[in-house]
Backbone as JSON Lines, residues from 0, in Angstrom:
{"i":0,"aa":"M","n":[-4.22,-13.78,3.99],"ca":[-2.94,-13.18,4.23],"c":[-3.15,-11.9,5.05]}
{"i":1,"aa":"K","n":[-2.33,-11.72,6.05],"ca":[-2.44,-10.61,6.98],"c":[-1.91,-9.32,6.36]}
{"i":2,"aa":"R","n":[-2.61,-8.22,6.59],"ca":[-2.19,-6.9,6.11],"c":[-2.34,-5.89,7.25]}
{"i":3,"aa":"I","n":[-1.46,-4.92,7.27],"ca":[-1.56,-3.79,8.19],"c":[-1.64,-2.54,7.34]}
{"i":4,"aa":"Q","n":[-2.65,-1.74,7.58],"ca":[-2.78,-0.46,6.88],"c":[-2.36,0.64,7.83]}
{"i":5,"aa":"A","n":[-1.44,1.47,7.41],"ca":[-1.0,2.62,8.19],"c":[-1.43,3.88,7.45]}
{"i":6,"aa":"I","n":[-2.18,4.73,8.14],"ca":[-2.66,5.98,7.55],"c":[-1.89,7.12,8.21]}
{"i":7,"aa":"L","n":[-1.03,7.74,7.43],"ca":[-0.16,8.81,7.91],"c":[-0.74,10.16,7.49]}
{"i":8,"aa":"S","n":[-0.96,11.03,8.46],"ca":[-1.38,12.41,8.18],"c":[-0.23,13.32,8.57]}
{"i":9,"aa":"L","n":[0.1,14.25,7.68],"ca":[1.21,15.17,7.92],"c":[0.73,16.5,8.48]}
{"i":10,"aa":"D","n":[1.59,17.13,9.26],"ca":[1.33,18.46,9.79],"c":[1.75,19.47,8.72]}
{"i":11,"aa":"M","n":[0.85,19.81,7.84],"ca":[1.16,20.66,6.69],"c":[1.44,22.11,7.08]}
{"i":12,"aa":"D","n":[1.16,22.48,8.32],"ca":[1.44,23.84,8.79],"c":[2.9,24.01,9.19]}
{"i":13,"aa":"N","n":[3.63,22.92,9.29],"ca":[5.02,22.99,9.74],"c":[5.97,22.24,8.81]}
{"i":14,"aa":"I","n":[5.84,22.47,7.52],"ca":[6.69,21.81,6.53],"c":[8.04,22.52,6.48]}
{"i":15,"aa":"P","n":[9.14,21.79,6.65],"ca":[10.47,22.43,6.65],"c":[10.92,22.82,5.24]}
{"i":16,"aa":"A","n":[11.92,23.67,5.19],"ca":[12.46,24.15,3.92],"c":[13.06,23.02,3.08]}
{"i":17,"aa":"N","n":[13.55,21.97,3.72],"ca":[14.17,20.85,2.99],"c":[13.18,19.73,2.67]}
{"i":18,"aa":"F","n":[11.91,20.08,2.51],"ca":[10.85,19.1,2.27],"c":[11.15,18.23,1.04]}
{"i":19,"aa":"Q","n":[11.62,18.81,-0.04],"ca":[11.92,18.04,-1.25],"c":[13.01,17.02,-0.99]}
{"i":20,"aa":"E","n":[13.99,17.36,-0.2],"ca":[15.06,16.43,0.17],"c":[14.49,15.27,0.99]}
{"i":21,"aa":"I","n":[13.59,15.58,1.9],"ca":[12.94,14.55,2.72],"c":[12.13,13.61,1.81]}
{"i":22,"aa":"L","n":[11.41,14.17,0.83],"ca":[10.63,13.35,-0.1],"c":[11.52,12.4,-0.9]}
{"i":23,"aa":"T","n":[12.67,12.88,-1.33],"ca":[13.6,12.04,-2.08],"c":[14.05,10.86,-1.23]}
{"i":24,"aa":"H","n":[14.4,11.12,0.01],"ca":[14.82,10.05,0.92],"c":[13.66,9.1,1.2]}
{"i":25,"aa":"E","n":[12.46,9.65,1.32],"ca":[11.25,8.84,1.55],"c":[11.06,7.82,0.42]}
{"i":26,"aa":"K","n":[11.21,8.28,-0.82],"ca":[11.05,7.4,-1.97],"c":[12.07,6.27,-1.95]}
{"i":27,"aa":"E","n":[13.28,6.56,-1.52],"ca":[14.33,5.53,-1.42],"c":[13.95,4.47,-0.39]}
{"i":28,"aa":"V","n":[13.46,4.91,0.76],"ca":[13.07,3.98,1.83],"c":[11.91,3.1,1.36]}
{"i":29,"aa":"V","n":[10.91,3.71,0.74],"ca":[9.74,2.96,0.26],"c":[10.15,1.94,-0.81]}
{"i":30,"aa":"A","n":[11.03,2.33,-1.71],"ca":[11.5,1.4,-2.75],"c":[12.22,0.21,-2.12]}
{"i":31,"aa":"Q","n":[13.01,0.46,-1.09],"ca":[13.71,-0.63,-0.4],"c":[12.71,-1.57,0.27]}
{"i":32,"aa":"W","n":[11.69,-1.01,0.92],"ca":[10.68,-1.84,1.58],"c":[9.93,-2.7,0.57]}
{"i":33,"aa":"K","n":[9.62,-2.13,-0.59],"ca":[8.94,-2.91,-1.63],"c":[9.84,-4.03,-2.12]}
{"i":34,"aa":"E","n":[11.11,-3.73,-2.29],"ca":[12.07,-4.75,-2.74],"c":[12.2,-5.87,-1.72]}
{"i":35,"aa":"E","n":[12.17,-5.51,-0.44],"ca":[12.28,-6.5,0.63],"c":[10.99,-7.3,0.81]}
{"i":36,"aa":"G","n":[9.88,-6.81,0.23],"ca":[8.66,-7.6,0.18],"c":[7.64,-7.37,1.26]}
{"i":37,"aa":"F","n":[7.86,-6.45,2.19],"ca":[6.85,-6.28,3.23],"c":[5.98,-5.04,3.04]}
{"i":38,"aa":"L","n":[6.28,-4.2,2.05],"ca":[5.37,-3.11,1.71],"c":[4.7,-3.47,0.39]}
{"i":39,"aa":"E","n":[3.39,-3.63,0.46],"ca":[2.65,-4.04,-0.73],"c":[2.24,-2.84,-1.58]}
{"i":40,"aa":"H","n":[1.73,-1.78,-0.92],"ca":[1.26,-0.61,-1.65],"c":[1.53,0.66,-0.84]}
{"i":41,"aa":"L","n":[1.7,1.75,-1.56],"ca":[1.74,3.08,-0.98],"c":[0.83,3.96,-1.83]}
{"i":42,"aa":"F","n":[-0.13,4.58,-1.16],"ca":[-1.05,5.5,-1.84],"c":[-0.89,6.88,-1.23]}
{"i":43,"aa":"L","n":[-0.78,7.9,-2.07],"ca":[-0.79,9.26,-1.58],"c":[-2.24,9.67,-1.38]}
{"i":44,"aa":"R","n":[-2.49,10.44,-0.35],"ca":[-3.85,10.92,-0.12],"c":[-4.15,12.02,-1.13]}
{"i":45,"aa":"Q","n":[-5.38,12.09,-1.57],"ca":[-5.78,13.0,-2.64],"c":[-5.41,14.45,-2.35]}
{"i":46,"aa":"N","n":[-5.57,14.88,-1.1],"ca":[-5.25,16.26,-0.76],"c":[-3.77,16.45,-0.41]}
{"i":47,"aa":"K","n":[-2.96,15.4,-0.63],"ca":[-1.5,15.43,-0.48],"c":[-1.04,15.8,0.93]}
{"i":48,"aa":"N","n":[-1.83,15.44,1.93],"ca":[-1.44,15.71,3.31],"c":[-1.04,14.42,4.04]}
{"i":49,"aa":"G","n":[-0.69,13.4,3.27],"ca":[-0.29,12.15,3.9],"c":[-0.33,11.0,2.93]}
{"i":50,"aa":"A","n":[-0.27,9.8,3.49],"ca":[-0.22,8.6,2.68],"c":[-0.86,7.43,3.42]}
{"i":51,"aa":"V","n":[-1.2,6.41,2.64],"ca":[-1.69,5.15,3.18],"c":[-0.73,4.07,2.71]}
{"i":52,"aa":"L","n":[-0.18,3.33,3.66],"ca":[0.75,2.26,3.36],"c":[0.12,0.93,3.73]}
{"i":53,"aa":"I","n":[0.26,-0.06,2.87],"ca":[-0.25,-1.4,3.13],"c":[0.94,-2.33,3.29]}
{"i":54,"aa":"F","n":[1.13,-2.82,4.51],"ca":[2.2,-3.78,4.8],"c":[1.64,-5.19,4.74]}
{"i":55,"aa":"K","n":[2.48,-6.15,4.38],"ca":[2.02,-7.54,4.35],"c":[2.99,-8.43,5.12]}
{"i":56,"aa":"D","n":[2.42,-9.46,5.71],"ca":[3.17,-10.5,6.41],"c":[4.02,-9.99,7.57]}
{"i":57,"aa":"I","n":[3.59,-8.89,8.2],"ca":[4.23,-8.42,9.43],"c":[3.12,-8.09,10.42]}
{"i":58,"aa":"D","n":[3.47,-7.97,11.7],"ca":[2.45,-7.61,12.69],"c":[2.43,-6.09,12.89]}
{"i":59,"aa":"E","n":[1.48,-5.64,13.66],"ca":[1.3,-4.2,13.86],"c":[2.51,-3.56,14.53]}
{"i":60,"aa":"E","n":[3.1,-4.27,15.47],"ca":[4.28,-3.72,16.16],"c":[5.43,-3.48,15.18]}
{"i":61,"aa":"K","n":[5.65,-4.41,14.28],"ca":[6.7,-4.24,13.26],"c":[6.35,-3.09,12.31]}
{"i":62,"aa":"A","n":[5.07,-2.95,11.95],"ca":[4.64,-1.85,11.09],"c":[4.92,-0.5,11.78]}
{"i":63,"aa":"K","n":[4.63,-0.42,13.07],"ca":[4.9,0.81,13.82],"c":[6.39,1.11,13.85]}
{"i":64,"aa":"E","n":[7.18,0.09,14.05],"ca":[8.64,0.24,14.07],"c":[9.14,0.77,12.72]}
{"i":65,"aa":"L","n":[8.63,0.21,11.64],"ca":[9.04,0.65,10.3],"c":[8.57,2.08,10.04]}
{"i":66,"aa":"M","n":[7.35,2.4,10.4],"ca":[6.83,3.74,10.15],"c":[7.69,4.81,10.81]}
{"i":67,"aa":"Q","n":[8.2,4.51,11.98],"ca":[9.05,5.48,12.69],"c":[10.35,5.75,11.95]}
{"i":68,"aa":"K","n":[10.72,4.88,11.02],"ca":[11.94,5.05,10.24],"c":[11.7,5.86,8.96]}
{"i":69,"aa":"L","n":[10.44,6.11,8.63],"ca":[10.13,6.89,7.43],"c":[10.58,8.34,7.62]}
{"i":70,"aa":"P","n":[11.24,8.92,6.63],"ca":[11.64,10.32,6.74],"c":[10.46,11.27,7.02]}
{"i":71,"aa":"L","n":[9.3,11.02,6.42],"ca":[8.15,11.89,6.64],"c":[7.5,11.7,8.0]}
{"i":72,"aa":"Y","n":[7.86,10.64,8.72],"ca":[7.28,10.39,10.03],"c":[7.54,11.56,10.98]}
{"i":73,"aa":"Q","n":[8.7,12.22,10.8],"ca":[9.03,13.35,11.67],"c":[8.06,14.52,11.49]}
{"i":74,"aa":"L","n":[7.3,14.52,10.4],"ca":[6.34,15.59,10.12],"c":[4.9,15.16,10.41]}
{"i":75,"aa":"K","n":[4.74,14.03,11.09],"ca":[3.41,13.46,11.28],"c":[2.53,14.32,12.17]}
{"i":76,"aa":"K","n":[1.28,14.34,11.8],"ca":[0.23,14.92,12.64],"c":[-0.42,13.77,13.4]}
{"i":77,"aa":"S","n":[-0.63,12.65,12.69],"ca":[-1.19,11.45,13.31],"c":[-0.89,10.23,12.44]}
{"i":78,"aa":"V","n":[-0.97,9.06,13.06],"ca":[-0.85,7.79,12.35],"c":[-1.88,6.85,12.93]}
{"i":79,"aa":"E","n":[-2.62,6.2,12.04],"ca":[-3.63,5.22,12.47],"c":[-3.27,3.88,11.84]}
{"i":80,"aa":"Y","n":[-3.37,2.82,12.62],"ca":[-3.05,1.48,12.15],"c":[-4.32,0.62,12.16]}
{"i":81,"aa":"L","n":[-4.54,-0.09,11.07],"ca":[-5.68,-1.0,10.97],"c":[-5.18,-2.38,10.57]}
{"i":82,"aa":"N","n":[-5.6,-3.39,11.31],"ca":[-5.3,-4.78,10.95],"c":[-6.37,-5.25,9.98]}
{"i":83,"aa":"L","n":[-5.94,-5.73,8.84],"ca":[-6.86,-6.16,7.79],"c":[-6.72,-7.64,7.5]}
{"i":84,"aa":"I","n":[-7.8,-8.25,7.09],"ca":[-7.79,-9.66,6.67],"c":[-8.32,-9.67,5.25]}
{"i":85,"aa":"Q","n":[-7.53,-10.2,4.34],"ca":[-7.94,-10.25,2.95],"c":[-8.96,-11.36,2.77]}
{"i":86,"aa":"Q","n":[-10.1,-11.01,2.18],"ca":[-11.16,-11.98,1.94],"c":[-10.99,-12.54,0.54]}
{"i":87,"aa":"F","n":[-11.11,-13.84,0.41],"ca":[-10.96,-14.49,-0.89],"c":[-12.3,-14.87,-1.46]}
């Protein structure tokens, strides 16, 4: 089964005053994606400067399109995409 891993790094030097509001909206978007079935996992990075998202059954272009809709995407420092193949 095909997976796309997106590694989002945030620009922690430029966090806006409404960061908590952005996080609330982020959680809503992620919950919707999980319900729709194309987001398998979301992991916060240990130092809390970003996240790792695992998408399933979509291609990299679709993953990029979805990532741009994330509320935290506007605070991105960088995003890296990796195509993964699950080994059985």
